[in-house]
PDB file of C-alpha atoms in Angstrom:
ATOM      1  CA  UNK B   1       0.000   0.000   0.000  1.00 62.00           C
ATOM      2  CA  UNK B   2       1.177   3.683  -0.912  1.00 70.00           C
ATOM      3  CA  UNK B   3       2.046   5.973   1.393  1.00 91.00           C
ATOM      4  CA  UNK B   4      -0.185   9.059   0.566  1.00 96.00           C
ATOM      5  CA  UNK B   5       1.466  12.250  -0.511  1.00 97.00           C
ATOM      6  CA  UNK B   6      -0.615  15.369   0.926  1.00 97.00           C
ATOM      7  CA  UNK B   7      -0.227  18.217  -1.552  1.00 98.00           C
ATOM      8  CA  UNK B   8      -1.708  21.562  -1.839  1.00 98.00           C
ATOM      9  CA  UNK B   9      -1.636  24.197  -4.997  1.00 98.00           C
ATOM     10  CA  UNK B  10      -2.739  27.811  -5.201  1.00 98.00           C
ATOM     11  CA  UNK B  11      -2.954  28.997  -8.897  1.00 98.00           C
ATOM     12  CA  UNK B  12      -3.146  32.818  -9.636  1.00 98.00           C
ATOM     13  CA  UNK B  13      -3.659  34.402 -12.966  1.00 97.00           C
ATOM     14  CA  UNK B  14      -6.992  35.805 -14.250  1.00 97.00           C
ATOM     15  CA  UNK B  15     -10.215  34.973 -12.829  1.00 96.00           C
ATOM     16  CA  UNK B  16     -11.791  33.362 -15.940  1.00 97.00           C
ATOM     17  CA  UNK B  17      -8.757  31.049 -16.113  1.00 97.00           C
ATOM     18  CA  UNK B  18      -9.348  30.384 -12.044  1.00 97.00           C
ATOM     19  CA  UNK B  19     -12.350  29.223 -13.372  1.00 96.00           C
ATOM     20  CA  UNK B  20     -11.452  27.077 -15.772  1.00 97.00           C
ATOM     21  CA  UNK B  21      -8.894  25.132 -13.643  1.00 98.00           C
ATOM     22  CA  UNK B  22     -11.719  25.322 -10.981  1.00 96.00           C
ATOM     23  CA  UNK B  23     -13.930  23.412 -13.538  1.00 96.00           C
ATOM     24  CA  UNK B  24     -11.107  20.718 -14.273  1.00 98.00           C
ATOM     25  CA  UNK B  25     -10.678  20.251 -10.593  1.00 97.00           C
ATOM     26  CA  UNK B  26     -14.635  19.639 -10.057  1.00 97.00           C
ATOM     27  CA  UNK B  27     -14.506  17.487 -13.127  1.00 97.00           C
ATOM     28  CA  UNK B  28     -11.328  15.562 -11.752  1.00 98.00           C
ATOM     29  CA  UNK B  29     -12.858  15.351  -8.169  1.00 97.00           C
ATOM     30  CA  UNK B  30     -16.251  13.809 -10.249  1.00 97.00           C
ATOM     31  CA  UNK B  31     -14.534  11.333 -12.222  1.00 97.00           C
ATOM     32  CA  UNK B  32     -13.035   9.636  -9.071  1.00 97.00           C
ATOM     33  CA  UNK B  33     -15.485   9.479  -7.121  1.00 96.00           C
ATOM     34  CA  UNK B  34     -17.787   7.518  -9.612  1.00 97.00           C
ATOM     35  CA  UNK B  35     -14.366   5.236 -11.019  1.00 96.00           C
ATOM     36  CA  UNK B  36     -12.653   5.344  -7.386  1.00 94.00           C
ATOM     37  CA  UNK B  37      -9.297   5.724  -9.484  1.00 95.00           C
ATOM     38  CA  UNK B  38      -7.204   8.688  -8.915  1.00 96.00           C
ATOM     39  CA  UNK B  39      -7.412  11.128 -11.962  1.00 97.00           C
ATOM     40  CA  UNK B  40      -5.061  12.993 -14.411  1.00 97.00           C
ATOM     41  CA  UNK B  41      -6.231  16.467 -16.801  1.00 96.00           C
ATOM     42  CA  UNK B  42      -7.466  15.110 -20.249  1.00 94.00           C
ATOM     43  CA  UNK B  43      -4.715  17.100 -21.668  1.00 95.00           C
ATOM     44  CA  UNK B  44      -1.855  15.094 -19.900  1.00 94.00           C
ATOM     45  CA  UNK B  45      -0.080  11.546 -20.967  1.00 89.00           C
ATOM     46  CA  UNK B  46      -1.910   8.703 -18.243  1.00 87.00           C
ATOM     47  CA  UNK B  47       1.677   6.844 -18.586  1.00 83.00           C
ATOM     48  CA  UNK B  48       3.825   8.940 -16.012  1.00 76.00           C
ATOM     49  CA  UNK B  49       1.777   8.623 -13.082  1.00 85.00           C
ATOM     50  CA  UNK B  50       0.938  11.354 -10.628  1.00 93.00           C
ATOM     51  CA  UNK B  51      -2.458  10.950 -10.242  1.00 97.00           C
ATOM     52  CA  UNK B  52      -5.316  12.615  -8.140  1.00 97.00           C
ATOM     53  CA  UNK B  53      -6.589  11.780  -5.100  1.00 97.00           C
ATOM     54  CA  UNK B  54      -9.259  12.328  -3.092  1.00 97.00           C
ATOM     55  CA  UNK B  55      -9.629  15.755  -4.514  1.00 97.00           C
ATOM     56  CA  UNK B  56     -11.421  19.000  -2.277  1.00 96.00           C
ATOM     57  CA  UNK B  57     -11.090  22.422  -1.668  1.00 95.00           C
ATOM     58  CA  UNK B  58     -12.922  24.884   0.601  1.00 92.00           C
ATOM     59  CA  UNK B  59     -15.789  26.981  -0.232  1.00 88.00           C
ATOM     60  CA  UNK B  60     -14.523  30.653  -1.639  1.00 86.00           C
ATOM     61  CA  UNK B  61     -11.032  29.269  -1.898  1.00 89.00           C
ATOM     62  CA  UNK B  62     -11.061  30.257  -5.277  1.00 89.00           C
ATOM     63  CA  UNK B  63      -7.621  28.506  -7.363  1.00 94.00           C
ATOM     64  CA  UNK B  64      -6.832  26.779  -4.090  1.00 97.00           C
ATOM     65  CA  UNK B  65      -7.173  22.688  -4.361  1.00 98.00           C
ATOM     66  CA  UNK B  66      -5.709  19.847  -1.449  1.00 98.00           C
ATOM     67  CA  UNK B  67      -5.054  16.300  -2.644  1.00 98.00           C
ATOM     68  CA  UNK B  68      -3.161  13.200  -2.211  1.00 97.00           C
ATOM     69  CA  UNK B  69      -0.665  11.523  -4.517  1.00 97.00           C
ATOM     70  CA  UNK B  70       0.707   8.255  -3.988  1.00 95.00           C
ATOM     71  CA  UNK B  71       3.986   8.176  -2.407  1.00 92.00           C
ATOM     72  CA  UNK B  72       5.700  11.784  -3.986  1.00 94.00           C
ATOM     73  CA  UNK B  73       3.976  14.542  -5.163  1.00 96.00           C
ATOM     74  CA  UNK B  74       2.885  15.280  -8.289  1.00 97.00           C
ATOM     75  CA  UNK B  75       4.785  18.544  -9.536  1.00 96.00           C
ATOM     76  CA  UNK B  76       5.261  17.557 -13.154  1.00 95.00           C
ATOM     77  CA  UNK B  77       1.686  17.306 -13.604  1.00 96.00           C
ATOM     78  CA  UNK B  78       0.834  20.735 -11.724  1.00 98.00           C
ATOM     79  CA  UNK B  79       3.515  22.091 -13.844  1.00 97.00           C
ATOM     80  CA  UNK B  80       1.889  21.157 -17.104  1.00 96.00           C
ATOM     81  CA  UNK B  81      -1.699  21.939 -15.502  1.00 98.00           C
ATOM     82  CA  UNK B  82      -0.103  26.207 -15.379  1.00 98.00           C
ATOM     83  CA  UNK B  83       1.977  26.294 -18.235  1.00 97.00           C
ATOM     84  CA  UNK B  84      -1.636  24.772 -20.615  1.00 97.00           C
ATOM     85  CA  UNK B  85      -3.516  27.343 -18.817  1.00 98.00           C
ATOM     86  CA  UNK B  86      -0.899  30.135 -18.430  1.00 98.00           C
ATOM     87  CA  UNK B  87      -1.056  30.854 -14.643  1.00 98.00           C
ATOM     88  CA  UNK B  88       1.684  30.927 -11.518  1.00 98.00           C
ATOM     89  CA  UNK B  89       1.300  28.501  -8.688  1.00 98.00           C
ATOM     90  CA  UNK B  90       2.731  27.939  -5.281  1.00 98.00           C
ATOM     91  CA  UNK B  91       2.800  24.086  -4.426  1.00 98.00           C
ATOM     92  CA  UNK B  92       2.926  22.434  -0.560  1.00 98.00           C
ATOM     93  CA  UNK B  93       3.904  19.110  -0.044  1.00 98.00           C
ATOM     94  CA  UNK B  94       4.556  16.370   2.894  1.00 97.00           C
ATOM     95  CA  UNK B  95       4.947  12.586   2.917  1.00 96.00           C
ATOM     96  CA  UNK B  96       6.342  12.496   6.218  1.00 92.00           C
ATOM     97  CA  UNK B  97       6.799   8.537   5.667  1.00 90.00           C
ATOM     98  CA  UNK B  98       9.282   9.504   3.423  1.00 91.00           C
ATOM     99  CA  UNK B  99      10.571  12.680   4.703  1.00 94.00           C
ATOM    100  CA  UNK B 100       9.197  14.379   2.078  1.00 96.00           C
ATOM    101  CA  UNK B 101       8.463  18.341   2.879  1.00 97.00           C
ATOM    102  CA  UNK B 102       8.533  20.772   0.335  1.00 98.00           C
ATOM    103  CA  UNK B 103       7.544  23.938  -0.920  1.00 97.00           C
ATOM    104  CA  UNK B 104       7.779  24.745  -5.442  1.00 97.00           C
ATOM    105  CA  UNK B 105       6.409  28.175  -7.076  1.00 97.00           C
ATOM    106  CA  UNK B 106       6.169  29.052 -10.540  1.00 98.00           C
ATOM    107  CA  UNK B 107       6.128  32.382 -11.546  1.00 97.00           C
ATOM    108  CA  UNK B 108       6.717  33.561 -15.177  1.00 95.00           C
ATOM    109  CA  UNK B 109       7.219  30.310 -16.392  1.00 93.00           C
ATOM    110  CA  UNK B 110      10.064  29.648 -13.726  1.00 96.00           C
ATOM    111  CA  UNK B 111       9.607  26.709 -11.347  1.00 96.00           C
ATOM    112  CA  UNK B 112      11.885  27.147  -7.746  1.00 95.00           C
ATOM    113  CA  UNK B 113      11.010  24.947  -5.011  1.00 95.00           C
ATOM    114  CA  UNK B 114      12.631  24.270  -1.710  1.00 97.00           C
ATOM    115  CA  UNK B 115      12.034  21.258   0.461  1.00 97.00           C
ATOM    116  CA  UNK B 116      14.350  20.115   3.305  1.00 97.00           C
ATOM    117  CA  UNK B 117      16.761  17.813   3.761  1.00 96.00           C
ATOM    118  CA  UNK B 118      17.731  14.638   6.022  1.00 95.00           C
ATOM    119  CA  UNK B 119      19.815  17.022   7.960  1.00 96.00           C
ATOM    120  CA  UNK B 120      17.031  19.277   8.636  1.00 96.00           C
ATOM    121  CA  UNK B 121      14.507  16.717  10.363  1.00 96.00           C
ATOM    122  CA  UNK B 122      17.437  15.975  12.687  1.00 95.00           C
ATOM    123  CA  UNK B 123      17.459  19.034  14.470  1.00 96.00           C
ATOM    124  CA  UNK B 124      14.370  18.322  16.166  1.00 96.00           C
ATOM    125  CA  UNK B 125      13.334  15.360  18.443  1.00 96.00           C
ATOM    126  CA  UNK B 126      10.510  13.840  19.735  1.00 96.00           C
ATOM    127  CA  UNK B 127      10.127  12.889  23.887  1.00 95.00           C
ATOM    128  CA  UNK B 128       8.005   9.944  24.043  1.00 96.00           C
ATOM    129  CA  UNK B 129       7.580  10.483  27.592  1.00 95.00           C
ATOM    130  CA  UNK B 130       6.114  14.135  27.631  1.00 95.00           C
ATOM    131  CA  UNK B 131       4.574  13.338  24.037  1.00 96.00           C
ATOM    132  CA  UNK B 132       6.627  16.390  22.692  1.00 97.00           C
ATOM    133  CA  UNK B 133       8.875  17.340  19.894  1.00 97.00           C
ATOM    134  CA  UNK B 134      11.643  19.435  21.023  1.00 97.00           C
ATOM    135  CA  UNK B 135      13.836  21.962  18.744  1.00 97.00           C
ATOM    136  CA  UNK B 136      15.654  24.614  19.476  1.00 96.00           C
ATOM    137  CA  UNK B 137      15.218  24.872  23.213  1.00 95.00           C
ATOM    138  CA  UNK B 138      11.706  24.923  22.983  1.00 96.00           C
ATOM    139  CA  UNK B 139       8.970  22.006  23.315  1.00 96.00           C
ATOM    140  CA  UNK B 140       6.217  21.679  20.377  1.00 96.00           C
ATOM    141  CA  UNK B 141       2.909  19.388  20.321  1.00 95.00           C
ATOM    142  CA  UNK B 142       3.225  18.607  16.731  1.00 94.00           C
ATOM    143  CA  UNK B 143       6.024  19.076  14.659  1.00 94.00           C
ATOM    144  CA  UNK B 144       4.298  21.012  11.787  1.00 93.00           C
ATOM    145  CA  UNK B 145       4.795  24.263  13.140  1.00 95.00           C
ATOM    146  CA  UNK B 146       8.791  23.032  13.481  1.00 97.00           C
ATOM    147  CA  UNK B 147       8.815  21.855   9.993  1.00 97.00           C
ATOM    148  CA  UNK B 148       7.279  25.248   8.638  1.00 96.00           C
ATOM    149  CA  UNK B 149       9.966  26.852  10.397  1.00 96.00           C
ATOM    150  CA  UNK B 150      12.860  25.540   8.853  1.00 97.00           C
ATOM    151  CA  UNK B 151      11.362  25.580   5.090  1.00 97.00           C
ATOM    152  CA  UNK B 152      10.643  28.986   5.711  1.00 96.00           C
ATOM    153  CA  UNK B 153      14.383  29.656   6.758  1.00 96.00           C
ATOM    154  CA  UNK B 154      15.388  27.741   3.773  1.00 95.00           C
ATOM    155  CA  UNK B 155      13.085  30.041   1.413  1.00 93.00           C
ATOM    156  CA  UNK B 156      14.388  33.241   2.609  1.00 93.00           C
ATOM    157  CA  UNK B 157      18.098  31.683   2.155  1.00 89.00           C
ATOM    158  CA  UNK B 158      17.129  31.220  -1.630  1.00 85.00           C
ATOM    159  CA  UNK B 159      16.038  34.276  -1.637  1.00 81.00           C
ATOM    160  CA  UNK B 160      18.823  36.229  -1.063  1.00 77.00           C
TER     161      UNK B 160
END
């Protein structure tokens, strides 16, 4: 069995092209739920993988869609999705099976991600005892807001 890939995209160009994707999402989302297969765009090859899963979004989150992949995520395929309908995106990621945790944009055609690194998730630690993660001197319930933390440092590293 897959591990499942949580991954979620914000597009941003025009709002009739918001509403297109917004259409191929609800059509995606549709399609799976009556095959109970994950899904792919018409306009993209079915032979390299990366399909949809269990496909929502929130009400008045306009361009703004959460999924699953199996295993990785899908960036390729979100790629192609912007570049056929001409928009800019900024992709999250996390398999934390894997150690997958990641963060892509694509702006004018440029894709830049940042995700971290072995060395990254070993500067934090869980305590079994106290049910705590532990980083930097401080304790943490979950180790989301951690994990955040260092991909953010990471971004604004790239950045300069």
């Amino acid at each position: 069995m897959a591990n499942w890939c949580s991954n979620t995209v914000v597009f941003e160009g025009k709002p009739e092209t918001i509403t297109a994707i917004q259409e191929l999402f609800q059509s995606m989302k549709e399609k799976e739920e009556k095959s109970e297969e994950g899904q792919l765009p018409d306009f993209i090859s079915k032979d390299n993988g990366g399909y949809f899963f269990n496909i929502y979004w929130n009400d008045g989150d306009e361009g703004q869609f959460q999924y699953e992949t199996k295993w990785s995520p899908n960036m390729e395929i979100i790629q192609k999705i912007a570049e056929h309908y001409e928009v800019n995106f900024t992709y999250d990621y996390e398999e934390m099976g894997n150690l997958v945790y990641g963060r892509a944009t694509f702006y004018d055609k440029l894709l830049t991600g940042v995700y971290l690194e072995d060395e990254d998730f070993e500067q934090y630690e869980f305590d079994e005892e106290t049910d705590t993660y532990h980083f930097e001197g401080n304790a943490y319930e979950s180790d989301y807001e951690i994990l955040e933390n260092l991909l953010e440092r990471k971004i604004k590293i790239q950045e300069t």
